[in-house]
Short mmCIF file of C-alpha atoms (C1' of nucleotides) in Angstrom, two decimals:
data_model
loop_
_atom_site.label_atom_id
_atom_site.label_comp_id
_atom_site.label_asym_id
_atom_site.label_seq_id
_atom_site.Cartn_x
_atom_site.Cartn_y
_atom_site.Cartn_z
CA UNK E 1 9.30 -8.14 -24.87
CA UNK E 2 7.43 -5.94 -27.37
CA UNK E 3 5.94 -7.44 -30.62
CA UNK E 4 7.23 -4.90 -32.93
CA UNK E 5 4.58 -2.22 -32.99
CA UNK E 6 7.04 0.36 -31.79
CA UNK E 7 9.62 0.89 -29.19
CA UNK E 8 6.95 1.11 -26.56
CA UNK E 9 4.60 -1.82 -27.56
CA UNK E 10 1.01 -1.68 -28.33
CA UNK E 11 -1.31 0.06 -26.01
CA UNK E 12 -2.68 -3.21 -24.64
CA UNK E 13 -1.07 -6.22 -22.96
CA UNK E 14 -0.47 -9.49 -24.59
CA UNK E 15 -1.82 -12.68 -22.72
CA UNK E 16 1.71 -13.39 -21.38
CA UNK E 17 2.08 -9.88 -20.25
CA UNK E 18 -1.48 -9.75 -18.63
CA UNK E 19 -0.76 -12.97 -16.63
CA UNK E 20 2.50 -11.54 -15.35
CA UNK E 21 0.85 -8.15 -14.52
CA UNK E 22 -2.17 -9.88 -12.91
CA UNK E 23 0.13 -11.77 -10.73
CA UNK E 24 2.32 -8.94 -9.72
CA UNK E 25 -0.67 -6.87 -9.00
CA UNK E 26 -2.26 -9.26 -6.65
CA UNK E 27 1.15 -9.34 -4.79
CA UNK E 28 1.32 -5.73 -4.31
CA UNK E 29 -2.11 -5.26 -3.31
CA UNK E 30 -2.68 -8.34 -1.25
CA UNK E 31 0.57 -9.09 0.54
CA UNK E 32 1.21 -5.76 2.39
CA UNK E 33 -1.80 -6.47 4.50
CA UNK E 34 -0.98 -10.04 4.92
CA UNK E 35 2.46 -9.30 6.03
CA UNK E 36 1.63 -6.44 8.16
CA UNK E 37 -1.34 -7.86 10.22
CA UNK E 38 0.81 -9.92 12.74
CA UNK E 39 3.13 -7.03 13.25
CA UNK E 40 0.19 -4.68 13.90
CA UNK E 41 -1.38 -7.23 16.42
CA UNK E 42 1.83 -8.07 18.28
CA UNK E 43 3.88 -5.01 18.06
CA UNK E 44 1.65 -2.21 16.82
CA UNK E 45 3.83 -1.62 13.99
CA UNK E 46 3.45 -1.12 10.28
CA UNK E 47 5.67 -3.11 7.89
CA UNK E 48 7.49 0.11 6.97
CA UNK E 49 7.90 0.96 10.64
CA UNK E 50 9.44 -2.44 11.14
CA UNK E 51 11.75 -2.04 8.46
CA UNK E 52 13.08 1.28 9.81
CA UNK E 53 13.65 -0.19 13.21
CA UNK E 54 15.21 -3.11 11.65
CA UNK E 55 17.48 -1.27 9.32
CA UNK E 56 18.56 0.85 12.49
CA UNK E 57 19.30 -2.08 14.54
CA UNK E 58 21.73 -3.74 11.65
CA UNK E 59 23.60 -0.49 11.33
CA UNK E 60 26.76 0.27 13.01
CA UNK E 61 26.09 2.27 16.27
CA UNK E 62 22.34 1.95 15.52
CA UNK E 63 22.81 5.17 13.60
CA UNK E 64 21.70 6.07 10.02
CA UNK E 65 21.17 9.17 8.17
CA UNK E 66 17.39 9.85 7.53
CA UNK E 67 17.98 9.88 3.74
CA UNK E 68 19.82 6.68 3.79
CA UNK E 69 17.35 4.96 6.11
CA UNK E 70 14.47 6.06 3.97
CA UNK E 71 16.33 4.38 1.02
CA UNK E 72 17.08 1.24 2.91
CA UNK E 73 13.51 1.01 4.20
CA UNK E 74 12.03 1.63 0.76
CA UNK E 75 10.09 4.88 1.63
CA UNK E 76 10.24 8.45 0.83
CA UNK E 77 11.86 10.82 3.07
CA UNK E 78 8.59 12.36 4.07
CA UNK E 79 7.19 9.03 4.97
CA UNK E 80 10.29 8.40 7.12
CA UNK E 81 10.11 11.66 8.83
CA UNK E 82 6.62 11.15 9.85
CA UNK E 83 7.53 7.80 11.14
CA UNK E 84 10.50 9.13 12.84
CA UNK E 85 8.21 11.78 14.71
CA UNK E 86 6.19 9.07 16.04
CA UNK E 87 9.07 7.03 17.18
CA UNK E 88 10.70 9.97 18.79
CA UNK E 89 7.49 10.50 20.86
CA UNK E 90 7.56 6.78 21.95
CA UNK E 91 11.24 7.15 22.81
CA UNK E 92 12.30 4.62 20.37
CA UNK E 93 14.70 6.90 18.45
CA UNK E 94 16.47 10.29 18.65
CA UNK E 95 17.34 12.58 15.97
CA UNK E 96 20.25 14.97 15.64
CA UNK E 97 22.25 17.01 13.02
CA UNK E 98 25.11 15.11 11.54
CA UNK E 99 28.28 16.73 13.21
CA UNK E 100 30.19 16.14 9.92
CA UNK E 101 27.45 17.89 7.77
CA UNK E 102 24.80 19.76 9.30
CA UNK E 103 22.38 19.23 6.24
CA UNK E 104 22.12 15.68 7.26
CA UNK E 105 20.07 14.33 10.15
CA UNK E 106 21.13 11.25 11.89
CA UNK E 107 18.55 8.88 13.35
CA UNK E 108 19.80 7.01 16.51
CA UNK E 109 17.85 3.91 17.88
CA UNK E 110 17.51 3.97 21.69
CA UNK E 111 17.47 0.97 23.86
CA UNK E 112 13.70 0.88 24.12
CA UNK E 113 13.73 0.92 20.24
CA UNK E 114 16.20 -1.76 19.99
CA UNK E 115 14.09 -3.82 22.52
CA UNK E 116 11.01 -3.25 20.47
CA UNK E 117 12.49 -4.49 17.36
CA UNK E 118 13.96 -7.64 18.90
CA UNK E 119 10.70 -8.38 20.36
CA UNK E 120 9.00 -7.87 17.12
CA UNK E 121 11.54 -9.69 14.80
CA UNK E 122 10.16 -13.19 15.45
CA UNK E 123 6.62 -12.12 14.83
CA UNK E 124 7.84 -10.57 11.49
CA UNK E 125 10.02 -13.61 10.43
CA UNK E 126 7.26 -16.07 11.14
CA UNK E 127 4.84 -13.92 9.03
CA UNK E 128 7.35 -13.95 6.11
CA UNK E 129 7.70 -17.67 6.28
CA UNK E 130 3.95 -18.20 6.61
CA UNK E 131 2.88 -15.97 3.96
CA UNK E 132 5.81 -16.13 1.54
CA UNK E 133 8.79 -18.35 2.01
CA UNK E 134 6.99 -21.55 2.97
CA UNK E 135 5.07 -21.41 -0.44
CA UNK E 136 7.76 -20.83 -2.88
CA UNK E 137 10.86 -22.69 -4.13
CA UNK E 138 14.43 -21.72 -3.76
CA UNK E 139 14.27 -20.81 -7.49
CA UNK E 140 11.16 -18.70 -6.92
CA UNK E 141 13.09 -16.88 -4.18
CA UNK E 142 15.94 -16.06 -6.46
CA UNK E 143 13.44 -14.96 -9.18
CA UNK E 144 12.01 -12.65 -6.72
CA UNK E 145 15.27 -11.08 -5.89
CA UNK E 146 16.34 -10.92 -9.60
CA UNK E 147 13.08 -9.19 -10.65
CA UNK E 148 13.18 -6.69 -7.77
CA UNK E 149 16.83 -5.91 -8.72
CA UNK E 150 15.78 -5.17 -12.22
CA UNK E 151 12.82 -3.02 -11.04
CA UNK E 152 14.67 -1.39 -8.15
CA UNK E 153 12.91 1.93 -8.56
CA UNK E 154 13.68 4.20 -5.60
CA UNK E 155 11.52 7.18 -4.51
CA UNK E 156 12.37 10.23 -6.70
CA UNK E 157 12.78 12.17 -3.31
CA UNK E 158 16.18 10.67 -2.89
CA UNK E 159 17.26 8.75 -6.11
CA UNK E 160 20.07 11.14 -6.15
CA UNK E 161 23.05 11.37 -3.88
CA UNK E 162 23.28 7.70 -4.40
CA UNK E 163 24.82 6.88 -7.63
CA UNK E 164 24.03 3.33 -7.96
CA UNK E 165 23.08 0.09 -5.97
CA UNK E 166 25.93 -2.00 -6.59
CA UNK E 167 23.42 -4.68 -6.92
CA UNK U 1 13.78 -23.95 2.17
CA UNK U 2 14.10 -24.60 5.96
CA UNK U 3 17.35 -25.92 7.20
CA UNK U 4 16.12 -28.74 9.32
CA UNK U 5 15.44 -27.01 12.55
CA UNK U 6 11.91 -27.89 12.77
CA UNK U 7 8.76 -27.48 10.69
CA UNK U 8 8.67 -23.77 10.77
CA UNK U 9 12.34 -22.87 10.40
CA UNK U 10 14.52 -20.82 12.68
CA UNK U 11 13.31 -17.45 13.95
CA UNK U 12 15.76 -15.80 11.43
CA UNK U 13 16.20 -15.78 7.73
CA UNK U 14 19.11 -17.46 5.83
CA UNK U 15 20.93 -15.13 3.50
CA UNK U 16 19.14 -16.55 0.51
CA UNK U 17 15.81 -15.97 2.21
CA UNK U 18 16.63 -12.54 3.23
CA UNK U 19 17.47 -11.75 -0.19
CA UNK U 20 14.26 -13.08 -1.73
CA UNK U 21 12.42 -11.15 1.12
CA UNK U 22 14.35 -7.91 0.50
CA UNK U 23 13.31 -8.21 -3.05
CA UNK U 24 9.81 -8.74 -2.50
CA UNK U 25 9.36 -6.15 0.14
CA UNK U 26 10.96 -3.50 -2.12
CA UNK U 27 8.44 -4.56 -4.75
CA UNK U 28 5.40 -4.26 -2.54
CA UNK U 29 6.55 -0.98 -0.94
CA UNK U 30 7.74 0.80 -4.12
CA UNK U 31 5.88 -0.46 -7.02
CA UNK U 32 2.20 0.87 -6.02
CA UNK U 33 3.45 4.35 -5.98
CA UNK U 34 5.27 4.03 -9.21
CA UNK U 35 2.20 2.40 -10.96
CA UNK U 36 -0.32 4.61 -9.40
CA UNK U 37 1.16 7.96 -10.17
CA UNK U 38 0.43 8.19 -13.85
CA UNK U 39 -3.12 7.03 -13.31
CA UNK U 40 -3.55 9.64 -10.64
CA UNK U 41 -2.11 12.39 -12.77
CA UNK U 42 -4.04 11.48 -15.82
CA UNK U 43 -7.19 10.09 -14.63
CA UNK U 44 -7.51 10.81 -10.82
CA UNK U 45 -7.68 7.15 -10.20
CA UNK U 46 -5.86 4.82 -7.61
CA UNK U 47 -4.54 1.60 -8.97
CA UNK U 48 -7.36 -0.26 -7.18
CA UNK U 49 -9.92 2.03 -8.50
CA UNK U 50 -8.72 1.25 -12.05
CA UNK U 51 -8.84 -2.45 -11.38
CA UNK U 52 -12.36 -2.20 -10.27
CA UNK U 53 -13.44 -0.17 -13.41
CA UNK U 54 -11.28 -2.50 -15.65
CA UNK U 55 -12.83 -5.77 -14.23
CA UNK U 56 -16.43 -4.29 -14.72
CA UNK U 57 -15.53 -3.39 -18.37
CA UNK U 58 -14.46 -6.92 -19.10
CA UNK U 59 -17.43 -8.44 -17.43
CA UNK U 60 -20.56 -9.65 -19.33
CA UNK U 61 -22.94 -6.71 -19.24
CA UNK U 62 -20.55 -4.75 -17.46
CA UNK U 63 -22.00 -6.01 -14.26
CA UNK U 64 -20.48 -7.92 -11.31
CA UNK U 65 -21.53 -8.84 -7.82
CA UNK U 66 -19.74 -6.81 -5.23
CA UNK U 67 -18.14 -9.68 -3.62
CA UNK U 68 -16.89 -11.21 -6.86
CA UNK U 69 -15.66 -7.67 -7.89
CA UNK U 70 -13.68 -7.29 -4.70
CA UNK U 71 -12.14 -10.77 -5.28
CA UNK U 72 -11.24 -9.96 -8.89
CA UNK U 73 -9.72 -6.41 -7.83
CA UNK U 74 -7.87 -7.74 -4.98
CA UNK U 75 -9.37 -5.90 -2.48
CA UNK U 76 -11.72 -6.40 0.54
CA UNK U 77 -15.44 -5.94 0.28
CA UNK U 78 -15.15 -2.85 2.66
CA UNK U 79 -12.51 -1.36 0.51
CA UNK U 80 -14.62 -1.76 -2.72
CA UNK U 81 -17.76 -0.51 -0.95
CA UNK U 82 -15.99 2.75 -0.23
CA UNK U 83 -14.81 2.98 -3.69
CA UNK U 84 -18.29 2.11 -5.25
CA UNK U 85 -19.86 4.83 -3.12
CA UNK U 86 -17.38 7.28 -4.66
CA UNK U 87 -17.85 5.82 -8.07
CA UNK U 88 -21.74 6.27 -7.79
CA UNK U 89 -21.52 9.82 -6.89
CA UNK U 90 -19.17 10.35 -9.95
CA UNK U 91 -21.82 8.60 -11.90
CA UNK U 92 -19.49 5.89 -12.99
CA UNK U 93 -21.51 2.83 -11.58
CA UNK U 94 -24.77 1.95 -10.04
CA UNK U 95 -25.66 -0.75 -7.45
CA UNK U 96 -28.82 -2.73 -7.23
CA UNK U 97 -29.88 -5.83 -5.40
CA UNK U 98 -29.23 -9.05 -7.28
CA UNK U 99 -32.71 -9.91 -8.64
CA UNK U 100 -31.91 -13.62 -8.29
CA UNK U 101 -30.87 -13.27 -4.52
CA UNK U 102 -31.37 -10.06 -2.70
CA UNK U 103 -28.34 -10.82 -0.49
CA UNK U 104 -26.05 -9.95 -3.22
CA UNK U 105 -25.43 -6.47 -4.66
CA UNK U 106 -24.66 -5.98 -8.58
CA UNK U 107 -22.49 -3.33 -9.47
CA UNK U 108 -22.95 -2.01 -13.07
CA UNK U 109 -20.77 0.14 -15.04
CA UNK U 110 -22.32 3.27 -16.56
CA UNK U 111 -21.52 4.71 -19.90
CA UNK U 112 -19.56 7.47 -18.30
CA UNK U 113 -17.72 4.73 -16.36
CA UNK U 114 -16.92 2.84 -19.31
CA UNK U 115 -15.68 5.98 -20.93
CA UNK U 116 -13.48 6.68 -17.99
CA UNK U 117 -11.77 3.24 -18.04
CA UNK U 118 -11.21 3.32 -21.80
CA UNK U 119 -9.50 6.80 -21.56
CA UNK U 120 -7.33 5.63 -18.52
CA UNK U 121 -6.34 2.20 -20.06
CA UNK U 122 -3.54 3.57 -22.29
CA UNK U 123 -1.98 5.52 -19.31
CA UNK U 124 -2.11 2.38 -17.38
CA UNK U 125 -0.69 0.03 -19.80
CA UNK U 126 2.20 2.58 -20.46
CA UNK U 127 2.77 2.59 -16.77
CA UNK U 128 2.91 -1.16 -16.58
CA UNK U 129 5.34 -1.31 -19.55
CA UNK U 130 7.56 1.50 -18.38
CA UNK U 131 7.71 0.32 -14.66
CA UNK U 132 7.62 -3.45 -14.95
CA UNK U 133 7.37 -5.18 -18.42
CA UNK U 134 10.21 -3.46 -20.15
CA UNK U 135 12.49 -4.31 -17.38
CA UNK U 136 12.14 -7.98 -17.03
CA UNK U 137 12.35 -11.11 -19.46
CA UNK U 138 9.55 -13.36 -20.41
CA UNK U 139 10.92 -15.89 -17.99
CA UNK U 140 10.61 -13.28 -15.22
CA UNK U 141 7.18 -12.51 -16.15
CA UNK U 142 6.32 -16.23 -15.84
CA UNK U 143 8.09 -16.41 -12.64
CA UNK U 144 5.95 -13.52 -11.22
CA UNK U 145 2.72 -15.24 -12.23
CA UNK U 146 4.07 -18.44 -10.81
CA UNK U 147 4.90 -16.89 -7.55
CA UNK U 148 1.73 -14.98 -7.30
CA UNK U 149 -0.33 -18.07 -7.99
CA UNK U 150 1.43 -19.81 -5.20
CA UNK U 151 0.90 -17.05 -2.81
CA UNK U 152 -2.66 -16.24 -3.91
CA UNK U 153 -3.86 -15.09 -0.66
CA UNK U 154 -7.29 -13.50 -0.68
CA UNK U 155 -8.93 -11.33 1.94
CA UNK U 156 -10.35 -13.26 4.60
CA UNK U 157 -13.61 -11.18 3.98
CA UNK U 158 -14.40 -13.23 1.05
CA UNK U 159 -12.17 -16.31 1.05
CA UNK U 160 -15.29 -18.24 1.35
CA UNK U 161 -18.01 -18.81 -1.22
CA UNK U 162 -15.39 -19.25 -3.68
CA UNK U 163 -14.14 -22.83 -3.39
CA UNK U 164 -10.91 -22.45 -5.48
CA UNK U 165 -9.06 -20.35 -8.01
CA UNK U 166 -8.92 -22.88 -10.84
CA UNK U 167 -5.49 -21.26 -11.28
"C1'" DT X 1 30.45 39.25 2.99
"C1'" DA X 2 26.11 39.13 0.19
"C1'" DG X 3 23.16 36.71 -2.89
"C1'" DG X 4 21.94 32.60 -5.13
"C1'" DT X 5 21.75 27.53 -5.53
"C1'" DT X 6 21.29 22.87 -3.99
"C1'" DG X 7 19.60 19.53 -1.47
"C1'" DA X 8 18.11 17.26 3.13
"C1'" DG X 9 14.62 17.32 6.44
"C1'" DT X 10 9.92 18.96 8.04
"C1'" DT X 11 5.20 20.01 8.21
"C1'" DC X 12 0.21 20.07 7.04
"C1'" DA X 13 -4.09 19.52 4.60
"C1'" DC X 14 -6.28 16.14 2.22
"C1'" DG X 15 -7.56 11.52 0.78
"C1'" DC X 16 -7.77 6.71 1.45
"C1'" DA X 17 -7.53 2.11 3.83
"C1'" DT X 18 -8.86 -0.54 7.83
"C1'" DG X 19 -11.85 -3.18 10.61
"C1'" DA X 20 -15.38 -3.37 13.96
"C1'" DA X 21 -20.14 -2.78 14.48
"C1'" DG X 22 -24.26 -2.53 12.26
"C1'" DT X 23 -28.06 -3.55 8.77
"C1'" DC X 24 -30.55 -6.57 5.82
"C1'" DA X 25 -31.91 -10.68 2.87
"C1'" DA X 26 -32.27 -15.46 2.68
"C1'" DC X 27 -32.33 -19.75 4.82
"C1'" DC X 28 -33.11 -23.17 8.70
"C1'" DA X 29 -35.15 -25.80 12.64
"C1'" DG X 30 -39.02 -26.33 15.21
"C1'" DC J 1 -44.37 -18.39 10.76
"C1'" DT J 2 -41.27 -17.48 14.46
"C1'" DG J 3 -36.79 -16.95 16.24
"C1'" DG J 4 -32.11 -17.75 15.14
"C1'" DT J 5 -28.25 -18.22 12.07
"C1'" DT J 6 -25.37 -17.20 8.03
"C1'" DG J 7 -23.23 -14.10 5.19
"C1'" DA J 8 -23.30 -10.02 1.90
"C1'" DC J 9 -22.84 -5.29 2.24
"C1'" DT J 10 -22.45 -0.66 4.49
"C1'" DT J 11 -20.74 2.80 7.64
"C1'" DC J 12 -17.62 5.44 10.34
"C1'" DA J 13 -13.87 6.62 13.55
"C1'" DT J 14 -9.08 6.28 13.50
"C1'" DG J 15 -4.66 6.41 11.57
"C1'" DC J 16 -1.34 6.44 7.94
"C1'" DG J 17 0.67 8.13 3.11
"C1'" DT J 18 1.27 11.72 -0.11
"C1'" DG J 19 3.03 15.73 -2.12
"C1'" DA J 20 3.59 20.51 -2.21
"C1'" DA J 21 5.25 24.36 0.46
"C1'" DC J 22 8.39 25.28 3.69
"C1'" DT J 23 12.98 25.69 6.65
"C1'" DC J 24 17.79 25.47 6.87
"C1'" DA J 25 22.73 24.22 6.26
"C1'" DA J 26 26.36 24.09 3.04
"C1'" DC J 27 28.18 25.50 -0.97
"C1'" DC J 28 29.48 28.62 -4.93
"C1'" DT J 29 30.48 33.20 -7.10
"C1'" DA J 30 32.04 37.54 -7.24
#
DNA sequence: TAGGTTGAGTTCACGCATGAAGTCAACCAG
DNA sequence: CTGGTTGACTTCATGCGTGAACTCAACCTA
């Protein structure tokens, strides 16, 4: 990608690079709001909160360690901890030390939490279709997955303890 | 993309769709922090703040109407207004009613503001390379630009007044 | 067992984004 | 020019995210 001015490239962007960057930045600045608005209106959930519930609902026993859950939901452990506290107050999940290793905390989805995510899922899926999937081709979808895999940067908080993605 | 269950598709995602969505959501949740951290450390700027300064610095006369600037920087007018207030207090920009139409407000970059963006630009460019460009191919970059163009959703705040993107 | 290290999880002060309500300029209808 | 409407912009209360400092469990070494 670089044009030969050193290993890092010049301190400015080529037109092609700028176009890619402009596109990407518009995605990351505008999409969160678009995708979150329906969830907020219908279920009072942020996108990250929905992902937390969703990951839990798909896990065996509806239980995941906090650090693993943060990784799966694409957030920091700190962010997850704050969300977990709110969810606990709403009765949507419980936390308990992992019996196998007290250093870990296992988050468990309650029935009420499961009901919440089940109720919110259609809204979320519709938003994903309306905002994204209905506008891109299958090849575009594969490109998104490919780029994301290449950029898969995880929070420094917990980049360790997980050797690789196997992606 | 849908599998024939109606115009909107079923209320769940196919494996391909889910993969695309998972990739996209990891981009929009993880990249902002990654891209912003260097700017915050070096210049005390958010990504959006940098974009505001950057757009101003590239505009003729270093002046843009607030609504146009919000559009260019991928933010709402409200968000820009808050940023502009902070920038004014730092002496980085000034605001004045548009002489041609008092309903508009024109934001102008000051010398200090220009110096700030010039100083921050190398940090920003390096972050964009380190986090994104160095990891994707030219084809990936084109895919990003293409997808972004297809999804180009602008804040409802100011979707009007601007008939189309010409993109 | 004591002392030190690692790493998971929590907390909290701070700052930013959101969005509804408000202000104001220009325009329009009568 | 009066009253009403549109739309650009601002304000502010509320809530969330961040990151540094902290607590604690398990492990390691002697």
